[in-house]
Short mmCIF file of C-alpha atoms and ligand atoms in Angstrom, two decimals:
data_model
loop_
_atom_site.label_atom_id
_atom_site.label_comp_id
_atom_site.label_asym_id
_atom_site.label_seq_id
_atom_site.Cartn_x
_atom_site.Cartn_y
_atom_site.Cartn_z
CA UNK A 164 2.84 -4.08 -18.19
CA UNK A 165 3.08 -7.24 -16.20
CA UNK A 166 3.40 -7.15 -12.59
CA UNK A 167 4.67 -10.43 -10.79
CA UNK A 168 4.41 -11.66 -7.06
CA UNK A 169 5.55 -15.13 -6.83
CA UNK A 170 2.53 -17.55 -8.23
CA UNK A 171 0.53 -14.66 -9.08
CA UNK A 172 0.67 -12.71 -12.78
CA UNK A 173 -0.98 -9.48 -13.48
CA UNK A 174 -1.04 -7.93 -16.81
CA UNK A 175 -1.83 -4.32 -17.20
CA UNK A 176 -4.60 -2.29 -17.94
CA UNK A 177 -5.95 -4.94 -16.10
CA UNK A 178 -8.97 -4.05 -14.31
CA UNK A 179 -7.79 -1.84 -11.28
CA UNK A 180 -6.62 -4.10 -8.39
CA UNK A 181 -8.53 -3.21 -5.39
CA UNK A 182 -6.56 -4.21 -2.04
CA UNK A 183 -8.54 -4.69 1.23
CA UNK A 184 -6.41 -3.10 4.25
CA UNK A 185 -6.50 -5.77 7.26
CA UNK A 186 -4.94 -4.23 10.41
CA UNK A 187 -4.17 -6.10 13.21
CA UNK A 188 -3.52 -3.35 15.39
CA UNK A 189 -4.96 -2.34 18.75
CA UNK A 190 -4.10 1.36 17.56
CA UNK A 191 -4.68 2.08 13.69
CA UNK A 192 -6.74 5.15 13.19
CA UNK A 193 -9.59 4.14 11.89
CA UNK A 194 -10.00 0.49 12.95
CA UNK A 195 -7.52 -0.19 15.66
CA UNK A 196 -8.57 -3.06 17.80
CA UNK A 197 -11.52 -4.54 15.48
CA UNK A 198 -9.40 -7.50 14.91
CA UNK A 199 -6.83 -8.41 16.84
CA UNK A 200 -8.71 -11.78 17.15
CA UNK A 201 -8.08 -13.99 14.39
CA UNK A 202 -11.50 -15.12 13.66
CA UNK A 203 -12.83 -11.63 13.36
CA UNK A 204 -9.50 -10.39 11.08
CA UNK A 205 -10.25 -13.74 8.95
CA UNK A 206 -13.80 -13.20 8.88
CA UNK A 207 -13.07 -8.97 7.52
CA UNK A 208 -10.15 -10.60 4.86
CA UNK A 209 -12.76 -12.85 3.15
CA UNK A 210 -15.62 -10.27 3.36
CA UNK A 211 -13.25 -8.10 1.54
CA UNK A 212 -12.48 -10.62 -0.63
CA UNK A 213 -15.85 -11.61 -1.39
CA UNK A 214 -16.34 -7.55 -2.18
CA UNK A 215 -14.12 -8.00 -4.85
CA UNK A 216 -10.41 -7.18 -3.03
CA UNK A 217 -7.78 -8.52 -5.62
CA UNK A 218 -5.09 -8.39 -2.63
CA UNK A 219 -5.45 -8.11 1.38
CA UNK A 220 -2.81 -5.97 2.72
CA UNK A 221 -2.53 -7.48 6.62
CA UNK A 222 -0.43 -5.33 8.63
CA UNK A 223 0.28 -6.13 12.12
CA UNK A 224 2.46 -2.44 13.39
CA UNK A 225 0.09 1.11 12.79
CA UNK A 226 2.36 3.30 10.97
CA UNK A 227 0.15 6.32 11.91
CA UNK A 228 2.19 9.33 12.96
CA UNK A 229 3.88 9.28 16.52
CA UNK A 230 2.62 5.13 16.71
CA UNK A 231 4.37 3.16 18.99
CA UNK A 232 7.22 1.02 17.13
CA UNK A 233 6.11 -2.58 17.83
CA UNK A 234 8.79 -5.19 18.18
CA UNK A 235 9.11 -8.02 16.25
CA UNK A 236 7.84 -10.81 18.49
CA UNK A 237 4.58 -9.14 18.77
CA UNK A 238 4.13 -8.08 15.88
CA UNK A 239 4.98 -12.16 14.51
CA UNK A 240 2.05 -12.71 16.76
CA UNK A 241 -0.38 -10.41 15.35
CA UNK A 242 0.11 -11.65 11.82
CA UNK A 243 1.29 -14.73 11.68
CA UNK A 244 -1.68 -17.23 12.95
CA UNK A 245 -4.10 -14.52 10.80
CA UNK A 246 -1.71 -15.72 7.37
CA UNK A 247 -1.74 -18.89 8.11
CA UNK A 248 -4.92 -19.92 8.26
CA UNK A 249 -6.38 -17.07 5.67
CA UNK A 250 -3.91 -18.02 2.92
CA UNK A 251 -5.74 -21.43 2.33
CA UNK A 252 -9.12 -19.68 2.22
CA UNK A 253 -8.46 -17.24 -0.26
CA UNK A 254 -7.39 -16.99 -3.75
CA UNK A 255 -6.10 -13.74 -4.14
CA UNK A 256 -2.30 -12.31 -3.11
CA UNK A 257 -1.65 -11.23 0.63
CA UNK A 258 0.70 -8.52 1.16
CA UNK A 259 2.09 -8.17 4.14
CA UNK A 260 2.90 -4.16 5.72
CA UNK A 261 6.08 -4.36 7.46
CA UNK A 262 9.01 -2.54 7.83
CA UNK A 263 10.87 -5.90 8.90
CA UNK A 264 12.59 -8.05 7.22
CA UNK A 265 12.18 -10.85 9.25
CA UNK A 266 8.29 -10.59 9.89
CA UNK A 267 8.05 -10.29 5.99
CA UNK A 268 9.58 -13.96 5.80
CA UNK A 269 7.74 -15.17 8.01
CA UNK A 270 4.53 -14.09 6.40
CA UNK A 271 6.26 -15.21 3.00
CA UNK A 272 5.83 -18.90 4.61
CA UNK A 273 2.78 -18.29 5.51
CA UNK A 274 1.73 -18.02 2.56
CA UNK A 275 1.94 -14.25 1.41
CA UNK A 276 3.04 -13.26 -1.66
CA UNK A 277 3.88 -9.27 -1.62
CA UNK A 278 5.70 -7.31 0.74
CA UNK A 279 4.27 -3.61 1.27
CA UNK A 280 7.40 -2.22 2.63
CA UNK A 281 6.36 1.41 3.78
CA UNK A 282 10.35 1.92 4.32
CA UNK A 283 11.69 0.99 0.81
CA UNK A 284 14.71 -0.46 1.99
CA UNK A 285 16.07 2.87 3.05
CA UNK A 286 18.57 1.07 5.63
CA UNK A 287 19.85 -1.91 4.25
CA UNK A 288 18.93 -4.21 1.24
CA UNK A 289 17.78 -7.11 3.54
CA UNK A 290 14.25 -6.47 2.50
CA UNK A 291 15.16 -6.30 -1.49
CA UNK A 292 17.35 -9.39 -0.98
CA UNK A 293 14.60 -11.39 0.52
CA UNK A 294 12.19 -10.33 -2.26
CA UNK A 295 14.78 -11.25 -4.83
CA UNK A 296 15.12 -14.48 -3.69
CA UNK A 297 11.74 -15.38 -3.10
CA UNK A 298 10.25 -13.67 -6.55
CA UNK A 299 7.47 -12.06 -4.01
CA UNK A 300 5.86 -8.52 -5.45
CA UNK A 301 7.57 -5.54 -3.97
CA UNK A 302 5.23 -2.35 -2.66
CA UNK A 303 8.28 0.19 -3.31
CA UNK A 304 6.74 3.46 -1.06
CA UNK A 305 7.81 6.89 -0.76
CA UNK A 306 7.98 8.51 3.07
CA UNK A 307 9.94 11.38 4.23
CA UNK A 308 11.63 10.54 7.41
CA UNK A 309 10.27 7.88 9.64
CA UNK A 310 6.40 7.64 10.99
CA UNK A 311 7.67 8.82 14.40
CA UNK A 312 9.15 11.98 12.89
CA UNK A 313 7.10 12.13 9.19
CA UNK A 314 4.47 15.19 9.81
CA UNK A 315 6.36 17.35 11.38
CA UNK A 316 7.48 19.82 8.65
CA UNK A 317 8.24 17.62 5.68
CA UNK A 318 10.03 19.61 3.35
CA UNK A 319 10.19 19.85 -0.51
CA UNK A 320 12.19 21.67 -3.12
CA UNK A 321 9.67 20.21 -5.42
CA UNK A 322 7.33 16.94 -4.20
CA UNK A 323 6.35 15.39 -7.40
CA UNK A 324 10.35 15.99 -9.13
CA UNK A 325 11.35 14.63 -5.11
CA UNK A 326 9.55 11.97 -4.93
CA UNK A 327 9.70 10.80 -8.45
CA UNK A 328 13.98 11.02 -8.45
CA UNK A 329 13.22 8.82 -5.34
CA UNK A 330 11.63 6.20 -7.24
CA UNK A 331 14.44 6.33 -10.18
CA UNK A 332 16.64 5.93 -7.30
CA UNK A 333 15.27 2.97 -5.56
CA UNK A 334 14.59 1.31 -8.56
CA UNK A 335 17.91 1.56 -9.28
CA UNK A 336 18.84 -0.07 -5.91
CA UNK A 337 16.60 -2.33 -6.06
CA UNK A 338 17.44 -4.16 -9.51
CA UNK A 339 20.62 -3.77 -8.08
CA UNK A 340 19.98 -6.55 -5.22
CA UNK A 341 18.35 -8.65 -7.65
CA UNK A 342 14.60 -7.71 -7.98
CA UNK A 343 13.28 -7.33 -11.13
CA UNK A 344 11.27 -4.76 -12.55
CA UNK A 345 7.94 -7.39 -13.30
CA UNK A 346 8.24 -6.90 -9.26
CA UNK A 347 7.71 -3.56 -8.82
CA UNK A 348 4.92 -1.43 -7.78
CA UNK A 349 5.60 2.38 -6.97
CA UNK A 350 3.32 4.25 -4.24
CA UNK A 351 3.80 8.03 -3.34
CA UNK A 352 2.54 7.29 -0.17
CA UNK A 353 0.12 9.55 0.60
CA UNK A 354 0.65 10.53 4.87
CA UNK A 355 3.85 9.85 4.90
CA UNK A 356 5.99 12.99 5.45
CA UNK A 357 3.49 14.93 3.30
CA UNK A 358 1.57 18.33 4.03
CA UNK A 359 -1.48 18.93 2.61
CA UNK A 360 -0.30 21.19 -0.24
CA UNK A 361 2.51 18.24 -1.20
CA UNK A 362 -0.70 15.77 -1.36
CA UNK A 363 -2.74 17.97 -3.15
CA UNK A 364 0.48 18.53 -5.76
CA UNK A 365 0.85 14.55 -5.76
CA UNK A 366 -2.16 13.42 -6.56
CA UNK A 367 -2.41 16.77 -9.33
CA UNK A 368 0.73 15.02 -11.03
CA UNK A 369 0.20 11.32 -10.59
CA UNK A 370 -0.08 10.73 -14.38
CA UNK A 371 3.56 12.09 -14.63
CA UNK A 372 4.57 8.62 -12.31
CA UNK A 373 3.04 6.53 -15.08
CA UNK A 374 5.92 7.25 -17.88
CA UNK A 375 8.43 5.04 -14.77
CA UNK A 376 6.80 2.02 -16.24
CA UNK A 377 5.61 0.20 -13.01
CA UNK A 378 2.03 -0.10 -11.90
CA UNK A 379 1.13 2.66 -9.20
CA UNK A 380 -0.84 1.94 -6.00
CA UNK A 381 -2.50 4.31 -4.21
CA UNK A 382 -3.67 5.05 -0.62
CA UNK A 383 -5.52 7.42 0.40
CA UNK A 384 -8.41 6.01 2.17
CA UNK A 385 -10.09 7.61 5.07
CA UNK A 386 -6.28 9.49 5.56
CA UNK A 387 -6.13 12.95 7.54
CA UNK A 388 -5.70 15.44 4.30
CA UNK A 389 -8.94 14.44 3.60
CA UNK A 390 -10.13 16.11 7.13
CA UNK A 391 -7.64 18.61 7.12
CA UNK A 392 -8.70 20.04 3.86
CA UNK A 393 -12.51 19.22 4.50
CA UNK A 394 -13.39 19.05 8.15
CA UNK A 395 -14.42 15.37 8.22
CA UNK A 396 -14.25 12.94 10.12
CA UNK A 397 -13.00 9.12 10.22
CA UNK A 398 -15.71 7.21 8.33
CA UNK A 399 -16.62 10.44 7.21
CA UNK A 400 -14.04 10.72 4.70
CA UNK A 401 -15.10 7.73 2.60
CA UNK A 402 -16.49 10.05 -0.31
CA UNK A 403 -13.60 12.06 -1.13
CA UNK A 404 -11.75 8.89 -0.86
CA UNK A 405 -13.42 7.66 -3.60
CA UNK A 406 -13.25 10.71 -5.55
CA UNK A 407 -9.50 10.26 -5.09
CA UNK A 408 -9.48 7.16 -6.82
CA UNK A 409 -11.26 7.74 -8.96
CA UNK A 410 -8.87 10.49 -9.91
CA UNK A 411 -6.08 8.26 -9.31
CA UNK A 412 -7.97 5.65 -12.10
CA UNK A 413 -8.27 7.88 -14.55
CA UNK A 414 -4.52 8.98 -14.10
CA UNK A 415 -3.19 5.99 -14.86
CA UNK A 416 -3.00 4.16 -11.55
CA UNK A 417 -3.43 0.32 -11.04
CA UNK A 418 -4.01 -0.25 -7.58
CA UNK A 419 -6.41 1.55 -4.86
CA UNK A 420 -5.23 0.58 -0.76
CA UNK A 421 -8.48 1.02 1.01
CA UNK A 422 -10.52 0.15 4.06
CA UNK A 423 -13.88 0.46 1.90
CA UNK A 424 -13.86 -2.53 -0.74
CA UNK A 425 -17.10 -2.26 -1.90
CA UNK A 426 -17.66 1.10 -2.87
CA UNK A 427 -13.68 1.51 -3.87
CA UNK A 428 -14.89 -1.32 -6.57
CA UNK A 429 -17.95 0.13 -7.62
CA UNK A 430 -16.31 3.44 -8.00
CA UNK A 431 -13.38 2.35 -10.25
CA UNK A 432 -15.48 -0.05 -12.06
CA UNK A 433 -16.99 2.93 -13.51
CA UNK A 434 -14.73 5.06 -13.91
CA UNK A 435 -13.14 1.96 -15.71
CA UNK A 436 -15.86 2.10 -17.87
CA UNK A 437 -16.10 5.38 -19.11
CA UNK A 438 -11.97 6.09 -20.01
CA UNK A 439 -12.69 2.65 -21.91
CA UNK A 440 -15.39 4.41 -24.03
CA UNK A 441 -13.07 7.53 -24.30
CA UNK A 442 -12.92 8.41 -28.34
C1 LIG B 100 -0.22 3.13 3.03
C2 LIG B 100 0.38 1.89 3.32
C3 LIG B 100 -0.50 2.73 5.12
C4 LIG B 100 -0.13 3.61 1.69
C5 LIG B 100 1.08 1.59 1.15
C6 LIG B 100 -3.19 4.25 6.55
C7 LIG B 100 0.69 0.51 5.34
C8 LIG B 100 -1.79 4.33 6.96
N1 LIG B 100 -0.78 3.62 4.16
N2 LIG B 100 1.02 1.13 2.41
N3 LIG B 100 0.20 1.67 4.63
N4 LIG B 100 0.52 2.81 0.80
N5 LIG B 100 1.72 0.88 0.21
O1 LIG B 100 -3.85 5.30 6.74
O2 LIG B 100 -0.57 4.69 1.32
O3 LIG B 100 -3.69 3.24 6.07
S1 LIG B 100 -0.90 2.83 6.81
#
């Protein structure tokens, strides 16, 4: 399965793409703040990278629920001096989080090559036509309702059948504004309009997401089912965030969003390692 983002090529079963999450936010959960100064969001992108992040996710509006919306102007300003200066430095694909069309050109110049659109389009197609037409890789993610109203009481006749007609749907919608599949990359988005017992049941069924024919990304890192269901904390959560992808890995998922590079590789490496020896 090939997966294409304008100069970039990935061929799956690849090894699992790891991708770093920058936020330059003064009000992300877990890291708003650390670096809304360029140098010290530059200097965190090519740790990652170093760490062995095959894509930095930079993300300049926190889409945690009831987050302030940010408008575009600032949000330009967040990102855009961060892209253009990192894209020269590193050799992997950016993707840049945004729900707007405009910032994700911008960061297109700049030198980013995916756009992680937590809103799949649901509006208009402006974000699909702008990925058609510049061949960037396309983050197509599932959320119920918007990240103002998301959490409180999402509702499911059933999540996985829900959120996988959802997928048939945009993908649909998508090819019809021009993307191609080779684009593609389906998320269930994990937070996003989910309760516990619909993440639980989504990450249970993620293999069944596989048979769509797309790479899957994942994100679960450091997110609140992990407290809700376990009483931890922040930081706290990075162990069952591993176990997650780990799960995710051996369900047949390609991609791992998470704040903890290092680990996140060492974890999937293994578990890598051992479906590969699988008789
Ligand atoms: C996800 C995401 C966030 C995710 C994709 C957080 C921007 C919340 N989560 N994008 N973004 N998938 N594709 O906790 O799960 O990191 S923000």
């Amino acid at each position: 399965m090939l997966f294409k983002a304008r100069q970039f090529e990935f061929l799956f079963p690849s090894p699992v793409l790891v991708m770093g999450i920058l936020n330059i936010t003064p009000d992300s959960f877990s890291d708003g703040g650390r670096y809304l100064d360029p140098d010290a969001a530059i200097d965190h992108a090519l740790r990652m990278a170093a760490e062995g992040a095959a894509i930095i996710d930079v993300g300049g509006e926190s889409t945690r629920p009831n987050a302030e919306p940010v408008a575009e102007k600032e949000e330009l300003r967040r990102v855009l001096p961060v892209l253009e200066r990192l894209s020269g430095q590193l050799r992997v694909p950016i993707s840049i989080d945004t729900r707007k069309p405009a910032v994700a050109r911008a960061a297109l110049q700049a030198g980013a090559s995916i756009i992680n659109d937590i809103e799949a389009s649901r509006s208009d197609d402006t974000m699909w036509r702008l990925a058609a037409e510049t061949r960037a890789g396309y983050i197509l993610m599932h959320m119920q309702g918007t990240p103002q109203t998301m959490q409180s009481k999402p509702a499911y006749r059933d999540v996985v059948a829900d959120v996988e007609h959802f997928f048939v749907d945009r993908l649909d919608r998508a090819a019809a504004a021009g993307l191609t599949p080779e684009q593609i990359v389906l998320d269930v988005g994990i937070g996003f309009g989910k309760e516990l017992e619909d993440t639980l049941a989504l990450l249970a069924a993620m293999n069944r997401f596989t048979k769509l024919g797309r790479p899957l990304l994942l994100g679960v890192s450091r997110k609140s089912f992990i407290g809700k269901l376990l009483g931890s904390h922040g930081k706290e959560r990075g162990a069952a965030s591993l176990a997650c992808a780990c799960w995710a890995v051996q369900s047949g998922v390609q991609m791992i969003r998470t704040h903890d590079v290092r680990d996140t590789v060492q974890a999937v490496r293994m578990t890598e390692n051992i479906i590969k020896n699988r008789k």
